[in-house]
Coordinates of C-alpha atoms in Angstrom, one line a residue:
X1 CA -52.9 -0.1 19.9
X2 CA -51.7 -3.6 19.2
X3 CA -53.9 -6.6 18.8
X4 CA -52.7 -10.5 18.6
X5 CA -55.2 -13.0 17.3
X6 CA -54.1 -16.5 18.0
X7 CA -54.9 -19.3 15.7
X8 CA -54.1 -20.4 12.1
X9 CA -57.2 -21.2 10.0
X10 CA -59.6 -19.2 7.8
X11 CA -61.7 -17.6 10.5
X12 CA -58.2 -16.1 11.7
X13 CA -57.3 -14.6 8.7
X14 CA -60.8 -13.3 8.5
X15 CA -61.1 -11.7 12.3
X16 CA -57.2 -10.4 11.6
X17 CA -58.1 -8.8 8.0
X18 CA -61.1 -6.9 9.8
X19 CA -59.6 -5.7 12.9
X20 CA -56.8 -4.4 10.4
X21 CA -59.3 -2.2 9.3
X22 CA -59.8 -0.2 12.5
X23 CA -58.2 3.0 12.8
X24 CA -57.5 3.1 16.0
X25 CA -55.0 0.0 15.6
X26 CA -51.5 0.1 15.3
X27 CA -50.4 -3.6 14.2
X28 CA -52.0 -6.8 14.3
X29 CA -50.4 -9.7 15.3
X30 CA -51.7 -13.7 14.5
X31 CA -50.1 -16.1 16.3
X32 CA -48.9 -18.6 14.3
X33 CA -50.9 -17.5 11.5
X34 CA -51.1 -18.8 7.8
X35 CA -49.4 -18.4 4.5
X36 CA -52.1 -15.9 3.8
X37 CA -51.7 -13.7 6.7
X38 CA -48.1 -13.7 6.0
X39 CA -48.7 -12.3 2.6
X40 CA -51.1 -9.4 4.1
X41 CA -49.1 -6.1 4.7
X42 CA -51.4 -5.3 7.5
X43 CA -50.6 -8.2 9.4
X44 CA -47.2 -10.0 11.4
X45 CA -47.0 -13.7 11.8
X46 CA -45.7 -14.1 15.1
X47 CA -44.7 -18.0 15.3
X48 CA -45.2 -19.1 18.6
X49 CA -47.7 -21.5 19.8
X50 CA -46.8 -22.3 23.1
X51 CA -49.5 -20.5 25.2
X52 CA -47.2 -20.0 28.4
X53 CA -44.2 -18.0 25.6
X54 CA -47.1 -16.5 23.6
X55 CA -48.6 -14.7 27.0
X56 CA -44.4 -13.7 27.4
X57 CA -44.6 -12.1 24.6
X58 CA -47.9 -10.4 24.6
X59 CA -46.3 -9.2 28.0
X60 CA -43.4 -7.5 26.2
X61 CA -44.4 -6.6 23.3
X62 CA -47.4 -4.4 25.3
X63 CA -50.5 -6.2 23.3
X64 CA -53.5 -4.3 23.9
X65 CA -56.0 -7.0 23.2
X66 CA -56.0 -10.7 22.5
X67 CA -58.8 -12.1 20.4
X68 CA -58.8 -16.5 20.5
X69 CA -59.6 -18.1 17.1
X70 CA -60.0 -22.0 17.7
X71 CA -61.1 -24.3 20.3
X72 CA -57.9 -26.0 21.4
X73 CA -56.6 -22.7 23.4
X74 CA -59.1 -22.2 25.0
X75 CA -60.3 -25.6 26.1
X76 CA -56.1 -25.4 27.4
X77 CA -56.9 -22.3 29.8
X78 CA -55.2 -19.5 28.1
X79 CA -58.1 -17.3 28.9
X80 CA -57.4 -17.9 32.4
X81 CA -53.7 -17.3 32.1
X82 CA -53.6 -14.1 30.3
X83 CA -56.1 -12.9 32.6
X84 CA -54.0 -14.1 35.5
X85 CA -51.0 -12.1 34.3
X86 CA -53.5 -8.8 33.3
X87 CA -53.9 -8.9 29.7
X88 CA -57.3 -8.2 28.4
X89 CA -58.2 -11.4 26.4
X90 CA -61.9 -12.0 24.3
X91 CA -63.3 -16.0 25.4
X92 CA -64.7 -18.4 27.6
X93 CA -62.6 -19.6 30.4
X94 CA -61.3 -23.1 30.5
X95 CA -64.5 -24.6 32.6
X96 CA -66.8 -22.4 30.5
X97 CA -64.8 -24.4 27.3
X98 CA -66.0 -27.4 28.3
X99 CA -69.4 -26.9 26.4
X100 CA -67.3 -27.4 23.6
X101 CA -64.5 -29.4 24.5
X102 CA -66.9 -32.0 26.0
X103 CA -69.7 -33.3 24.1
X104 CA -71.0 -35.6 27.4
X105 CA -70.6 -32.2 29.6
X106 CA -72.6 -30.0 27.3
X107 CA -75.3 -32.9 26.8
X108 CA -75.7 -33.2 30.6
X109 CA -75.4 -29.5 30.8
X110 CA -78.3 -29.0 28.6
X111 CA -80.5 -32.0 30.4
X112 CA -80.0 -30.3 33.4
X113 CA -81.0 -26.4 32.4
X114 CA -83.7 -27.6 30.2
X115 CA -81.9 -26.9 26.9
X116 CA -83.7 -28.4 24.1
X117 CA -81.6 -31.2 22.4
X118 CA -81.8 -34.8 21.3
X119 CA -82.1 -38.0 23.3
X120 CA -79.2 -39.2 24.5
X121 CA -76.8 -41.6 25.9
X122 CA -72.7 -41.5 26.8
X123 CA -70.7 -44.9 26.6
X124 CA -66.7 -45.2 27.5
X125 CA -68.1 -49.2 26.9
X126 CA -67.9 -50.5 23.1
X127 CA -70.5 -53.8 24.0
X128 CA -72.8 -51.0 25.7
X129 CA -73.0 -49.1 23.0
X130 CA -73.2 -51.4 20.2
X131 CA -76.5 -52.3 22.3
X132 CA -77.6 -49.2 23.2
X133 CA -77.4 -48.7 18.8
X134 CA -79.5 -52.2 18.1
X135 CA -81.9 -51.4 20.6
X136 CA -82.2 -47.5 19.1
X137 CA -82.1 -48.1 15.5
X138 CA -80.5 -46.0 12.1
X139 CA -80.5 -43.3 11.8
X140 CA -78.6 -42.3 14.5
X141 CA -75.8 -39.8 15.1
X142 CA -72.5 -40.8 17.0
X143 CA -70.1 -38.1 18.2
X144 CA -66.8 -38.2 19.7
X145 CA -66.2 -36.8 23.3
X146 CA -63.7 -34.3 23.3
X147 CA -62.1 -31.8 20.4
X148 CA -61.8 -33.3 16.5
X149 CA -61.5 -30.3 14.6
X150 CA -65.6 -30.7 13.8
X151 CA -65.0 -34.0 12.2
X152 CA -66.2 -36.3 15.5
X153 CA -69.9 -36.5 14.1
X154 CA -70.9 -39.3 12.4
X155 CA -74.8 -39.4 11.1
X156 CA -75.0 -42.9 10.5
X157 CA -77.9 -44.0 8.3
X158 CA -77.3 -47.5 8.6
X159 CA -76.4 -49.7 11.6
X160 CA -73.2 -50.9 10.0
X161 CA -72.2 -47.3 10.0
X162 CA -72.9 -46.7 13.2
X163 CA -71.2 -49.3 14.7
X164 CA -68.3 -48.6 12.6
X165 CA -68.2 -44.9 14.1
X166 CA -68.5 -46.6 17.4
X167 CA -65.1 -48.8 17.2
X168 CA -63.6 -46.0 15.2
X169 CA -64.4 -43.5 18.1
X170 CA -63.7 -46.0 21.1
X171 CA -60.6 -47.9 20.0
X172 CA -59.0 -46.0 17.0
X173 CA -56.8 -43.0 17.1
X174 CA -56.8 -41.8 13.0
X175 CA -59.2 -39.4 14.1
X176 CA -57.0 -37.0 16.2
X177 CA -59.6 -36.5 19.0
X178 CA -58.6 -34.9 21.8
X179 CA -60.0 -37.0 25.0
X180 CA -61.0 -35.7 27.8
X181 CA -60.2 -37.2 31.6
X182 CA -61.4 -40.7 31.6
X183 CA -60.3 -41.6 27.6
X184 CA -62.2 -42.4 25.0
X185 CA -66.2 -41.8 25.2
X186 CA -68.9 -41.5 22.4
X187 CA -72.3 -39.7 22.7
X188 CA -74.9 -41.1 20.6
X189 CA -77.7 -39.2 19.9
X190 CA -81.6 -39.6 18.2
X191 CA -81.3 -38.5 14.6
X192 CA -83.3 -35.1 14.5
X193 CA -85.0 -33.8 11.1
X194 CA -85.0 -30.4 9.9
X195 CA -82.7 -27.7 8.6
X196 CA -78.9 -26.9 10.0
X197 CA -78.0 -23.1 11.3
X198 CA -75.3 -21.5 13.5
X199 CA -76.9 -19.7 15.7
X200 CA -73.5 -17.2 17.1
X201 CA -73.4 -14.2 19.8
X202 CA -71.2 -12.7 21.6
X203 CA -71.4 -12.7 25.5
X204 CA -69.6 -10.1 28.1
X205 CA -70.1 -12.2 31.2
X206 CA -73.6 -10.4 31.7
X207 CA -75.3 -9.2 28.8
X208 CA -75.3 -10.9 25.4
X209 CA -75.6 -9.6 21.3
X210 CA -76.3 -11.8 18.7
X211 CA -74.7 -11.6 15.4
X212 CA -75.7 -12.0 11.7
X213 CA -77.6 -15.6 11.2
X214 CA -75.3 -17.9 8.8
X215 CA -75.5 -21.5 7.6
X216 CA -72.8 -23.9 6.8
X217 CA -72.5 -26.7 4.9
X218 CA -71.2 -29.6 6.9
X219 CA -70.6 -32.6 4.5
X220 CA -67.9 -33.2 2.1
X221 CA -70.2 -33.6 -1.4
X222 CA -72.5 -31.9 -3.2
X223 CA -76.1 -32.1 -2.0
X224 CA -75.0 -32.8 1.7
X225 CA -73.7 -36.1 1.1
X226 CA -71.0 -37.8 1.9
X227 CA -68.8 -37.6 5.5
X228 CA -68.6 -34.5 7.9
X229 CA -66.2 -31.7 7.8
X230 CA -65.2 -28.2 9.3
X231 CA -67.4 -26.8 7.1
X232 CA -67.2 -26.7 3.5
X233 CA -68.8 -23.4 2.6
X234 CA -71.3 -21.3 4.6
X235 CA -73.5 -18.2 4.1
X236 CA -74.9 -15.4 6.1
X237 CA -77.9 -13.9 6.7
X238 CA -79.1 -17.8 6.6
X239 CA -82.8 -17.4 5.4
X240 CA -83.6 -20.7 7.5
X241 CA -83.2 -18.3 11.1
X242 CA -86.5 -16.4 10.5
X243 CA -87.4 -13.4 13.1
X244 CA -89.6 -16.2 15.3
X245 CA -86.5 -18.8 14.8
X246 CA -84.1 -16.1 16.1
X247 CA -86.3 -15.0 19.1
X248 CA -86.8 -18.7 19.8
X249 CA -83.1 -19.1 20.2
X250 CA -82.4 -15.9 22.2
X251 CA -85.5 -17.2 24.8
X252 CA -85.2 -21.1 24.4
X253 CA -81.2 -22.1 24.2
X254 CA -78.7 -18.6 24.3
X255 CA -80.0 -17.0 27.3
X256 CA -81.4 -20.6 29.3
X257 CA -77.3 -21.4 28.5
X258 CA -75.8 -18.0 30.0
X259 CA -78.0 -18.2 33.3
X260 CA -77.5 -22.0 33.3
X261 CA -73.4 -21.5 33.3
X262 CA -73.9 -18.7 35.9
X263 CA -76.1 -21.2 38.2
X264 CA -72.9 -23.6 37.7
X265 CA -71.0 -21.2 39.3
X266 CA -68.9 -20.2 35.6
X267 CA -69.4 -16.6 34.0
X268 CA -69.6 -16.8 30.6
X269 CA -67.5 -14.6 28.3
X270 CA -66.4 -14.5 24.6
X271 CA -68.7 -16.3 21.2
X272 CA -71.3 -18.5 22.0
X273 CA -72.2 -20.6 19.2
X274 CA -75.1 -22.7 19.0
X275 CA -75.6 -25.1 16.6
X276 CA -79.7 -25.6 16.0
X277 CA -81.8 -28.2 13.9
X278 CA -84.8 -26.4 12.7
X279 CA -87.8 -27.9 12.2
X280 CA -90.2 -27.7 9.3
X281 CA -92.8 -26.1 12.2
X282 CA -89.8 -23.8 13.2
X283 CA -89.0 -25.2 16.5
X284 CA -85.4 -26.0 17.7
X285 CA -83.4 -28.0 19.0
X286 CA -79.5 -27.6 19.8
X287 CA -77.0 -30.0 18.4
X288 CA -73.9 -28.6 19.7
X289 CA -72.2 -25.7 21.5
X290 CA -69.1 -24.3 20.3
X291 CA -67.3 -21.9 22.3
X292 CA -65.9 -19.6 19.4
X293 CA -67.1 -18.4 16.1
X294 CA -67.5 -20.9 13.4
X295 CA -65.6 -22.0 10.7
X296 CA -66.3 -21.1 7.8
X297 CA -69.3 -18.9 9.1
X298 CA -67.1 -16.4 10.5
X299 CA -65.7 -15.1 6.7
X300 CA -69.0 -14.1 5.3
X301 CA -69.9 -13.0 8.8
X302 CA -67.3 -10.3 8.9
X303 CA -67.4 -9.6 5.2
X304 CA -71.0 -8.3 6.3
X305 CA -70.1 -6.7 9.5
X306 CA -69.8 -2.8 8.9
X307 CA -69.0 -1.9 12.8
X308 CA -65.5 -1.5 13.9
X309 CA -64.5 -5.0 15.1
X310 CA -62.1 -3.4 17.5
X311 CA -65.2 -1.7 19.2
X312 CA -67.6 -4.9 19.1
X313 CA -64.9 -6.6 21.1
X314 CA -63.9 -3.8 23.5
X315 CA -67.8 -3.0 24.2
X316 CA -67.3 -7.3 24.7
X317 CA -64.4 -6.7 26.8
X318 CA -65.9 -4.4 29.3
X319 CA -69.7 -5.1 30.3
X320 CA -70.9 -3.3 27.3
X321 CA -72.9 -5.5 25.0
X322 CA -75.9 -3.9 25.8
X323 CA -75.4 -0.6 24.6
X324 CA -73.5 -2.1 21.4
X325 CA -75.2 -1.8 17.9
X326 CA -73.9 -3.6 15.3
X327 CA -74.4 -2.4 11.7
X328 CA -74.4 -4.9 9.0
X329 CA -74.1 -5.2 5.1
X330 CA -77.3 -5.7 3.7
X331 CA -76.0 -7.8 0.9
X332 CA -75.4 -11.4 1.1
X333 CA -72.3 -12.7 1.8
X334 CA -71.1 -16.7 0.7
X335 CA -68.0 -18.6 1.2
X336 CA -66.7 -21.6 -0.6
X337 CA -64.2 -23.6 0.8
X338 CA -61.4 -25.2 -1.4
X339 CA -60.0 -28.3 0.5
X340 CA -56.8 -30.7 0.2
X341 CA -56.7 -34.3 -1.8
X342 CA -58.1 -37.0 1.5
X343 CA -59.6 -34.4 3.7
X344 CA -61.2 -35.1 6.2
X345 CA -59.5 -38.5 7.4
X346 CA -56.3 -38.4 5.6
X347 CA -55.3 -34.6 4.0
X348 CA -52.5 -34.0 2.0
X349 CA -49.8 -31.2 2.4
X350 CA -47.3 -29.5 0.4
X351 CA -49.3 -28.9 -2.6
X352 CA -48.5 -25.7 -4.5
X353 CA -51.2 -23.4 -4.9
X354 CA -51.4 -21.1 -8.4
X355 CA -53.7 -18.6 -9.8
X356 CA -54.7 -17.1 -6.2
X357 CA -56.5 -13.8 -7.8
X358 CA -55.9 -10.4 -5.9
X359 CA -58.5 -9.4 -3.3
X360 CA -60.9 -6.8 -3.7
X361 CA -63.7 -5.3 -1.2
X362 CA -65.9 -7.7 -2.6
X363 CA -64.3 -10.8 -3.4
X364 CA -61.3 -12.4 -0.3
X365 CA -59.6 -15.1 -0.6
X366 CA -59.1 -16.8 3.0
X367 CA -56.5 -18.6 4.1
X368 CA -56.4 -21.3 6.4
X369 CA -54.3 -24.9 5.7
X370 CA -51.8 -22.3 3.6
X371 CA -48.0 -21.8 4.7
X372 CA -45.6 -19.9 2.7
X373 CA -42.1 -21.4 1.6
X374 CA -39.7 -19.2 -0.4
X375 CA -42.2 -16.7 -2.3
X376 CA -44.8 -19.9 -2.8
X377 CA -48.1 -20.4 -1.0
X378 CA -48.6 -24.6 -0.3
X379 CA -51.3 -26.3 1.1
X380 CA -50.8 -27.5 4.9
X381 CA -53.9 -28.5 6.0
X382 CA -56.9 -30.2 5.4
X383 CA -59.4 -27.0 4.7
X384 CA -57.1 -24.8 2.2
X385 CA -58.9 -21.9 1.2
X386 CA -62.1 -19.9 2.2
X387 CA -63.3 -17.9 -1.2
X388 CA -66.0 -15.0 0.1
X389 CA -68.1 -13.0 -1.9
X390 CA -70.6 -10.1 -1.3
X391 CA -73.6 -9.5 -3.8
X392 CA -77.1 -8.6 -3.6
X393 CA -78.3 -11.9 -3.5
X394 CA -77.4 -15.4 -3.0
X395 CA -77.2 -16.3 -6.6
X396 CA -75.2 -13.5 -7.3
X397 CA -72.8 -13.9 -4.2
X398 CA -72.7 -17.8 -5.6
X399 CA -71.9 -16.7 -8.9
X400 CA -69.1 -14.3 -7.5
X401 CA -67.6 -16.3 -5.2
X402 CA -66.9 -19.5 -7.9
X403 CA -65.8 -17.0 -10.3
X404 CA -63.2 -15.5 -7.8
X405 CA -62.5 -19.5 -7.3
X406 CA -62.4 -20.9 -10.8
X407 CA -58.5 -20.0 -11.3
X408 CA -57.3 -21.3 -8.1
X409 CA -55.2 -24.7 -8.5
X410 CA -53.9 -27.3 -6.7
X411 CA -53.5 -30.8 -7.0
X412 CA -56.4 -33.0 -5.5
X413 CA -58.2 -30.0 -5.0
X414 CA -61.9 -30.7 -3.8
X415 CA -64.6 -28.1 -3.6
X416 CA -68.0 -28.2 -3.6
X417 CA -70.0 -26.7 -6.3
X418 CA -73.3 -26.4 -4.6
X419 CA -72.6 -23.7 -1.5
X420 CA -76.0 -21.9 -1.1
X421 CA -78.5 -24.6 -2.4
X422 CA -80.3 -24.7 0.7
X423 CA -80.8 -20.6 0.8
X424 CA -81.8 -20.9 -2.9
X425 CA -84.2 -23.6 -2.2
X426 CA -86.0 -21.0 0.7

């Protein structure tokens, strides 16, 4: 049996290195893949990134299953194509995208199905909402309309920095959003206090199953300052997501979502992940939908995840969530992400990377802005490296995971030193 993941990043490397571990597969594929995957003996780089030449090939080359990484594919329909040409494929179709790939779609979506969120407004006007953010007041949060890689969220604490998100959103292109029909348009949003988790299941157009809880950590420095990211390091199970914060989600925001797509007249399929502020009192509200697993989340997800991926996502494949079981490590699994000199706004490429240690069942190093040039491993994006660890407990898996990190070079290498803090706090 032959399996193709498509995307580049860390949570590729991570979803290919676990479905590489089923028996019943033959070869996995990643499309284009990284400098890491290309190392793995288990896995092929296939470079294509076309979606029209990759379904060609999937065609040919008799692919069994097709599993989507990132959020650009499928926002671009290839869901819809590879099922239009009969290849089993694992994500939301191109409308059902659009919680992702439109921040104003998703807020409206959520007003309408009664979706708890924040307050909010949408402006394609830069005078509109300058006002809109004098009348409101700091804090405030301002996020792009349409696909930046998780790095269209400003939370502004002053009103200089939200204006300056608002001109940088509305009349700059550094930022390398993708804007949806109509251009540029910001959602700003009431500042909501509480605690951060990713809240991720997967859905087979009818029934859903949630996965391990995990938490990221969003901001570039230590102690959650500085700007957003991707996702500097995350952890799972995310003490945060108690048993009442879990069945809150389930009844309050997954299930509300699901019936609320299928009242729009779109069946869900594929990861549904929901981003939730937590409250000291333990109620939620949702900050964003993305349409695939997270990133970083998704490495010490599946280093926890003792189930045969291959039958998690054929049971996802084919109606059968809800007779799926999914057995899970009970040790604590924490990722630390390793990032290139300027990420976010301006990263560096073509660093050499040194002292990458060899990985163990215990201790992965995953790639994701990695590409491999004549036996060397450089840097080619803006989040580099994924270091995961398993231990018994979050110090331990803290401890393990900056130990397997501690001879890993590059130039302008940044890196949090603080991944976990939260869980240790709880």
């Amino acid at each position: 049996m032959k399996v193709l993941v498509v995307g580049s990043g860390g949570r590729e490397h991570a979803m290919a290195w676990k479905l590489a571990q089923s028996p019943r597969i033959q070869q996995v594929y990643v499309a284009p893949g990284n400098g890491g995957t290309a190392k793995d003996p288990d896995l092929i780089n296939v470079p294509i990134t076309d979606l029209a030449l990759l379904r060609q090939w999937a065609i040919d080359n008799s692919v069994f299953l097709t599993l989507v990484g990132p959020e650009a594919p499928l926002a671009a329909g290839i869901v819809d194509d590879f099922r239009a040409h009969g290849l089993r494929i694992f994500g939301p179709t191109q409308a059902a995208a659009q919680l992702e790939s439109s921040k104003a779609f998703s807020k409206a979506f959520m007003q309408r199905h009664g979706i708890p969120t924040a307050e909010f407004e949408t402006f394609t006007d830069t005078a509109l909402a300058h006002a809109y953010v004098d009348r409101k007041g700091a804090p405030i949060v301002v996020k792009a309309d349409g696909l930046a890689a998780g790095k269209g969220v400003v939370v502004a604490m002053t009103l200089a920095q939200a204006h300056e998100a608002i001109d940088f959103m509305l009349t700059d292109t550094a930022l390398g959003v993708a804007h949806n029909t109509g251009g540029a348009r910001v959602v700003i949003e009431e500042f909501l206090q509480g605690e951060e988790a990713s809240f991720m299941v997967l859905c087979d157009g009818k029934h859903v199953a949630a996965l391990a809880t995990s938490q990221d950590h969003k901001r570039l420095l230590d102690g959650d300052e500085g700007p957003n990211t991707g996702g500097m390091g995350a952890y799972s199970p995310a003490p945060v997501v108690t048993a009442e914060v879990h069945t809150r989600a389930m009844r309050e925001v997954i299930l509300p979502t699901i019936r609320g797509m299928e009242k729009d007249g779109i069946v869900y399929t594929g990861f549904l992940y929901a981003g939730l502020m937590i409250d000291p009192q333990g109620r939620i509200k949702t900050l964003e939908f993305n349409c695939r697993m997270g990133d970083p989340e998704t490495q010490p997800i599946l280093m926890r995840l003792k189930s045969d991926f291959l039958e998690v996502l054929m049971a996802a494949t084919s109606e059968g969530l809800d007779s799926l079981e999914m057995e899970w490590d009970r040790r604590v699994a924490l990722g630390v992400v390793m990032a290139a000199a300027g990420y976010p706004v301006n990263p560096r490429k073509g660093d050499p990377i040194s002292g990458l240690p060899e990985d163990n069942d215990e201790a992965m190093v995953f790639h994701a802005g990695t590409t491999e040039m004549d036996g060397q491993i450089l840097t080619s994006g803006g989040r580099v490296l994924c270091v995961t660890a398993l231990a018994d407990s979050v110090r331990q898996a803290q401890q393990k995971a900056y130990q397997t990190a501690s001879p890993i070079e590059f130039d302008g290498m940044q890196m949090r030193k603080d991944i976990g803090f939260r869980a240790l706090k709880n």
